[in-house]
Amino acid sequence: MQNLSNADVRDIETIIHPYTNLAAHRETGPTVIERGEGVHVWDNNGKRYIEGLAGLWCTSLGYGNGELIEAAREQMSRISFTHLFGGKSHESAIELAEKLKEIVPGKASKVFFTSSGSEANDIQIKLAWYYNNARGKPQKKKIISRDKAYHGVTIATASLTGLAPCHIDFDLPMARILHADCPHHYRGAEPGESEEDFATRLAENLEALIEKENPDTVAAFIAEPVMGAGGVIVPPRTYFEKIQAVLARHDILMIADEVICGFGRTGRMFGSETLGIRPDTISVAKALTSAYVPLGGVTVGEDVYQAMLDESRKIGTFGHGTTYSGHPLGCAVAVKVLEIMERDKIVEHVQSVASVFETRLKALGEHPLVGEARGVGLIGAVELVRDKNTKAQYDPKAGVAAKAAQFCQDEGLIVRNLAGDAVAICPPLTITGGEINALFDMMEHGLDKTLDWARREVE
Ligand SMILES: Cc1ncc(COP(=O)(O)O)c(C=O)c1O
């Protein structure tokens, strides 16, 4: 057991931490974060860190942004809460929905607000079902996700998520959710198979899955443009073009989960634009408010909206909504985030510093511990391996990526270890070239220490 402070003990005795080894946490205690400014946060011992994961891939405009704080204060003093049920409305929600309709890829007819990414994807499933009932296709209900996808933690969205800890002993995935292949060339390609050929094979596998299930039973396919929590997996060239051709042949909706990739992360406003996706609908959250307050949402295409109108006439109401769907605080902050992004040319900034990020990331690929360094824009990961040539992994029980994240944290860099011994990097979009270099310097030191440790303790 480490030296635990009073705050540590209070934490351990009171809080259940999400995605944490609860048993190990009792020994190590928490890292208590106290304040933030720009790309930095400080813990309760005064130690400064670069927030190399932007919180949870979300604090895109960094910490302590006075304009966002003022937008929140102003909204709360004007009207702290009003809702959208029964036709009530408020200006911040209207303004935000107008803005989203203008900027999202594909044709959005309307926007439905939620409080999180999980809720956004959850309603995507409900809408796909509702839509197919409305258009007289009650059998067309299955949703295809992918191995290693991350779409949330509600019963339905944890089922979409393709990661074992979200299923084991939660009795998931639920019925009518299927998983297609993970588009990871480094791990999934046959020897010598090109990215294009790998993409073709995955599209063929998808079509075979749809045909086996019967296309009349498949409603939608959901995908993150770049998989985040599954290991920052950038799909192979031509992947989405080939996948979408299959979906179009079988009248299957394409849902783009833009919860991480949306709002500049990949160097375009939306990941769909970077990866060549033409979505029928998208889910957003996280950077929509730069995580100053919770807010998510989905865009609804005209066909689905017309079906919702028909159902409303038949049933008497659209029977979905949570108290905080379109909370004024979230909407006001999101309006300000989008204004700042436009005014300060944040997407252009990402494009200009992405070359530093990509160069340094690629260089990490040379590290003896790194099997693959991958990423796009300002999101990346390194996958740690025992043997670069054979791609052999460490025993997952050794916790090599967790150890690397800890060594980086000791250096003053917060990053996140993911399944498959990946370590993810996803800093605030406002990061400068100098700060990117500082981030990678710390990461290099952290990996050096991890290698020493692994040679001593693991091999
Ligand atoms: C791609 C993606 N979709 C959905 C979610 C779920 O969002 P939330 O944690 O806000 O429910 C996440 C969370 O990390 C995510 O990365």
CSV table of C-alpha atoms in Angstrom, one decimal, residues 62-299:
chain,number,residue,atom,x,y,z
A,62,GLY,CA,-8.4,23.5,-22.9
A,63,TYR,CA,-9.0,24.5,-19.4
A,64,GLY,CA,-10.0,27.9,-17.8
A,65,ASN,CA,-11.5,29.4,-21.0
A,66,GLY,CA,-13.0,32.6,-19.7
A,67,GLU,CA,-15.5,33.0,-22.6
A,68,LEU,CA,-17.0,29.5,-21.9
A,69,ILE,CA,-17.2,30.2,-18.2
A,70,GLU,CA,-18.9,33.5,-18.9
A,71,ALA,CA,-21.4,31.9,-21.4
A,72,ALA,CA,-22.3,29.4,-18.6
A,73,ARG,CA,-22.6,32.1,-16.0
A,74,GLU,CA,-24.7,34.3,-18.2
A,75,GLN,CA,-27.1,31.4,-19.1
A,76,MET,CA,-27.5,30.3,-15.5
A,77,SER,CA,-28.3,33.8,-14.3
A,78,ARG,CA,-30.8,34.3,-17.1
A,79,ILE,CA,-32.6,30.9,-16.9
A,80,SER,CA,-30.9,28.1,-15.1
A,81,PHE,CA,-33.3,25.4,-16.3
A,82,THR,CA,-36.1,25.1,-18.8
A,83,HIS,CA,-36.8,22.1,-20.9
A,84,LEU,CA,-37.9,21.0,-24.3
A,85,PHE,CA,-40.8,18.7,-23.3
A,86,GLY,CA,-44.3,19.3,-24.6
A,87,GLY,CA,-43.2,22.0,-27.0
A,88,LYS,CA,-41.4,24.2,-24.5
A,89,SER,CA,-38.1,25.7,-25.9
A,90,HIS,CA,-35.3,28.1,-25.3
A,91,GLU,CA,-33.1,30.3,-27.5
A,92,SER,CA,-29.8,28.5,-26.7
A,93,ALA,CA,-31.2,25.1,-27.9
A,94,ILE,CA,-32.7,26.7,-31.0
A,95,GLU,CA,-29.4,28.5,-31.9
A,96,LEU,CA,-27.3,25.3,-31.3
A,97,ALA,CA,-29.6,23.1,-33.4
A,98,GLU,CA,-29.5,25.6,-36.2
A,99,LYS,CA,-25.7,25.7,-36.1
A,100,LEU,CA,-25.3,22.0,-35.9
A,101,LYS,CA,-27.7,21.5,-38.9
A,102,GLU,CA,-25.4,23.9,-40.8
A,103,ILE,CA,-22.1,22.2,-40.1
A,104,VAL,CA,-22.7,18.5,-39.8
A,105,PRO,CA,-21.9,16.2,-42.7
A,106,GLY,CA,-24.8,14.7,-44.5
A,107,LYS,CA,-28.3,16.2,-44.5
A,108,ALA,CA,-29.6,16.8,-41.0
A,109,SER,CA,-33.3,17.7,-40.8
A,110,LYS,CA,-33.5,18.0,-37.0
A,111,VAL,CA,-31.4,17.6,-33.9
A,112,PHE,CA,-32.3,15.7,-30.7
A,113,PHE,CA,-30.2,16.6,-27.6
A,114,THR,CA,-29.0,14.3,-24.9
A,115,SER,CA,-26.6,14.6,-21.9
A,116,SER,CA,-24.0,12.1,-23.0
A,117,GLY,CA,-22.5,10.1,-25.9
A,118,SER,CA,-24.1,6.9,-24.5
A,119,GLU,CA,-27.5,8.4,-24.5
A,120,ALA,CA,-26.9,9.7,-28.0
A,121,ASN,CA,-26.1,6.3,-29.4
A,122,ASP,CA,-28.9,4.7,-27.3
A,123,ILE,CA,-31.5,6.9,-29.1
A,124,GLN,CA,-29.9,6.1,-32.4
A,125,ILE,CA,-30.9,2.5,-31.8
A,126,LYS,CA,-34.4,3.5,-30.7
A,127,LEU,CA,-34.8,5.8,-33.8
A,128,ALA,CA,-33.6,3.1,-36.2
A,129,TRP,CA,-36.3,0.7,-34.7
A,130,TYR,CA,-39.0,3.4,-34.6
A,131,TYR,CA,-38.2,4.4,-38.2
A,132,ASN,CA,-38.5,0.8,-39.5
A,133,ASN,CA,-41.7,0.2,-37.6
A,134,ALA,CA,-43.1,3.4,-39.0
A,135,ARG,CA,-42.3,2.4,-42.6
A,136,GLY,CA,-43.8,-1.1,-42.2
A,137,LYS,CA,-40.5,-3.1,-41.7
A,138,PRO,CA,-40.9,-4.4,-38.2
A,139,GLN,CA,-38.3,-7.2,-38.8
A,140,LYS,CA,-35.6,-4.7,-39.7
A,141,LYS,CA,-34.1,-4.2,-36.3
A,142,LYS,CA,-30.5,-5.6,-35.9
A,143,ILE,CA,-27.7,-3.1,-35.4
A,144,ILE,CA,-24.2,-4.0,-36.6
A,145,SER,CA,-21.3,-2.6,-34.6
A,146,ARG,CA,-17.7,-3.7,-34.7
A,147,ASP,CA,-15.2,-5.6,-32.5
A,148,LYS,CA,-13.3,-3.0,-30.4
A,149,ALA,CA,-15.8,-0.3,-31.0
A,150,TYR,CA,-16.8,2.0,-28.2
A,151,HIS,CA,-20.3,3.5,-28.2
A,152,GLY,CA,-21.2,3.8,-24.5
A,153,VAL,CA,-22.4,1.9,-21.5
A,154,THR,CA,-26.2,1.8,-21.3
A,155,ILE,CA,-27.6,-1.7,-21.8
A,156,ALA,CA,-27.9,-1.1,-25.5
A,157,THR,CA,-24.8,0.9,-26.1
A,158,ALA,CA,-22.6,-1.3,-24.0
A,159,SER,CA,-23.9,-4.0,-26.3
A,160,LEU,CA,-22.7,-2.0,-29.3
A,161,THR,CA,-19.3,-1.6,-27.6
A,162,GLY,CA,-17.0,-4.4,-28.7
A,163,LEU,CA,-14.9,-4.6,-25.6
A,164,ALA,CA,-15.1,-7.6,-23.3
A,165,PRO,CA,-15.1,-5.8,-19.9
A,166,CYS,CA,-18.3,-4.0,-21.0
A,167,HIS,CA,-20.0,-7.4,-21.5
A,168,ILE,CA,-18.6,-9.9,-19.1
A,169,ASP,CA,-20.9,-10.6,-16.1
A,170,PHE,CA,-23.2,-7.7,-17.2
A,171,ASP,CA,-25.1,-10.4,-19.3
A,172,LEU,CA,-24.4,-8.4,-22.5
A,173,PRO,CA,-24.5,-8.0,-25.5
A,174,MET,CA,-28.2,-8.0,-25.7
A,175,ALA,CA,-30.1,-9.5,-28.6
A,176,ARG,CA,-30.2,-7.9,-32.1
A,177,ILE,CA,-26.7,-6.4,-31.8
A,178,LEU,CA,-24.0,-7.9,-34.0
A,179,HIS,CA,-20.3,-7.2,-34.3
A,180,ALA,CA,-18.4,-7.0,-37.6
A,181,ASP,CA,-14.6,-7.1,-37.9
A,182,CYS,CA,-12.3,-4.5,-36.4
A,183,PRO,CA,-10.6,-2.5,-39.2
A,184,HIS,CA,-7.1,-2.8,-37.8
A,185,HIS,CA,-4.7,-3.4,-40.5
A,186,TYR,CA,-1.7,-4.0,-38.2
A,187,ARG,CA,-3.4,-6.8,-36.3
A,188,GLY,CA,-6.0,-8.0,-38.8
A,189,ALA,CA,-4.4,-8.1,-42.2
A,190,GLU,CA,-3.0,-11.3,-43.7
A,191,PRO,CA,0.7,-11.3,-44.4
A,192,GLY,CA,1.4,-9.0,-47.4
A,193,GLU,CA,-2.3,-7.9,-47.6
A,194,SER,CA,-2.5,-4.2,-48.7
A,195,GLU,CA,-4.8,-1.7,-46.8
A,196,GLU,CA,-7.1,-1.7,-49.9
A,197,ASP,CA,-7.3,-5.5,-50.0
A,198,PHE,CA,-7.9,-5.7,-46.3
A,199,ALA,CA,-10.7,-3.1,-46.7
A,200,THR,CA,-12.2,-5.2,-49.5
A,201,ARG,CA,-12.1,-8.3,-47.4
A,202,LEU,CA,-13.8,-6.6,-44.4
A,203,ALA,CA,-16.5,-5.2,-46.7
A,204,GLU,CA,-17.1,-8.7,-48.1
A,205,ASN,CA,-17.2,-10.2,-44.6
A,206,LEU,CA,-19.8,-7.5,-43.7
A,207,GLU,CA,-21.9,-8.4,-46.6
A,208,ALA,CA,-21.7,-12.1,-45.8
A,209,LEU,CA,-22.8,-11.3,-42.2
A,210,ILE,CA,-25.7,-9.3,-43.5
A,211,GLU,CA,-26.8,-12.0,-45.9
A,212,LYS,CA,-26.5,-14.7,-43.3
A,213,GLU,CA,-28.6,-12.7,-40.9
A,214,ASN,CA,-31.0,-11.7,-43.7
A,215,PRO,CA,-30.8,-8.1,-44.9
A,216,ASP,CA,-34.5,-7.5,-44.1
A,217,THR,CA,-33.6,-7.9,-40.4
A,218,VAL,CA,-30.6,-5.4,-40.4
A,219,ALA,CA,-31.5,-1.7,-39.6
A,220,ALA,CA,-28.2,0.1,-39.1
A,221,PHE,CA,-24.4,0.0,-39.0
A,222,ILE,CA,-22.7,2.2,-36.4
A,223,ALA,CA,-19.0,3.2,-36.5
A,224,GLU,CA,-16.6,5.7,-35.1
A,225,PRO,CA,-14.6,7.3,-38.0
A,226,VAL,CA,-11.5,6.5,-36.0
A,227,MET,CA,-12.0,4.0,-33.1
A,228,GLY,CA,-11.0,5.7,-29.9
A,229,ALA,CA,-11.2,3.6,-26.7
A,230,GLY,CA,-10.6,0.4,-28.8
A,231,GLY,CA,-7.1,1.6,-29.3
A,232,VAL,CA,-7.2,4.6,-31.7
A,233,ILE,CA,-7.6,2.6,-34.8
A,234,VAL,CA,-7.5,4.4,-38.1
A,235,PRO,CA,-9.3,2.3,-40.7
A,236,PRO,CA,-7.5,1.1,-43.8
A,237,ARG,CA,-7.6,3.2,-47.0
A,238,THR,CA,-11.0,2.8,-48.9
A,239,TYR,CA,-12.6,1.1,-46.0
A,240,PHE,CA,-15.7,3.3,-45.5
A,241,GLU,CA,-16.3,3.7,-49.2
A,242,LYS,CA,-16.5,-0.1,-49.5
A,243,ILE,CA,-18.5,-0.6,-46.3
A,244,GLN,CA,-21.0,2.1,-47.4
A,245,ALA,CA,-21.5,0.5,-50.8
A,246,VAL,CA,-22.6,-2.7,-48.9
A,247,LEU,CA,-24.9,-0.8,-46.6
A,248,ALA,CA,-26.5,1.0,-49.6
A,249,ARG,CA,-27.2,-2.3,-51.3
A,250,HIS,CA,-29.2,-3.5,-48.3
A,251,ASP,CA,-31.0,-0.3,-47.2
A,252,ILE,CA,-29.1,-0.1,-44.0
A,253,LEU,CA,-28.6,3.2,-42.1
A,254,MET,CA,-25.0,4.5,-41.6
A,255,ILE,CA,-24.7,6.0,-38.1
A,256,ALA,CA,-21.4,7.9,-37.5
A,257,ASP,CA,-20.4,8.1,-33.9
A,258,GLU,CA,-18.6,11.4,-33.9
A,259,VAL,CA,-18.4,11.5,-30.1
A,260,ILE,CA,-14.6,11.6,-30.1
A,261,CYS,CA,-13.9,12.6,-33.8
A,262,GLY,CA,-16.4,15.5,-34.0
A,263,PHE,CA,-15.4,19.1,-33.8
A,264,GLY,CA,-11.9,19.2,-35.2
A,265,ARG,CA,-10.1,16.2,-33.7
A,266,THR,CA,-9.0,14.6,-37.0
A,267,GLY,CA,-8.1,17.9,-38.8
A,268,ARG,CA,-11.6,18.4,-40.3
A,269,MET,CA,-14.7,19.5,-38.4
A,270,PHE,CA,-16.0,15.9,-38.4
A,271,GLY,CA,-14.2,12.6,-38.6
A,272,SER,CA,-16.7,11.6,-41.3
A,273,GLU,CA,-15.1,14.2,-43.6
A,274,THR,CA,-11.6,13.0,-42.9
A,275,LEU,CA,-12.5,9.3,-43.4
A,276,GLY,CA,-14.9,9.7,-46.4
A,277,ILE,CA,-18.1,8.7,-44.6
A,278,ARG,CA,-21.5,9.9,-45.8
A,279,PRO,CA,-23.5,9.3,-42.7
A,280,ASP,CA,-27.3,9.2,-42.5
A,281,THR,CA,-27.1,10.4,-38.9
A,282,ILE,CA,-24.4,11.3,-36.4
A,283,SER,CA,-23.9,11.2,-32.7
A,284,VAL,CA,-22.1,14.0,-30.9
A,285,ALA,CA,-21.0,14.8,-27.3
A,286,LYS,CA,-17.7,15.5,-25.6
A,287,ALA,CA,-16.0,18.4,-27.5
A,288,LEU,CA,-19.4,19.9,-28.4
A,289,THR,CA,-19.1,21.8,-25.1
A,290,SER,CA,-15.3,21.2,-24.7
A,291,ALA,CA,-16.6,19.1,-21.8
A,292,TYR,CA,-17.3,22.3,-19.7
A,293,VAL,CA,-20.7,20.8,-19.1
A,294,PRO,CA,-22.4,17.5,-20.3
A,295,LEU,CA,-24.2,17.6,-23.6
A,296,GLY,CA,-24.7,15.2,-26.5
A,297,GLY,CA,-27.0,15.0,-29.4
A,298,VAL,CA,-28.0,13.2,-32.6
A,299,THR,CA,-28.9,14.6,-36.0
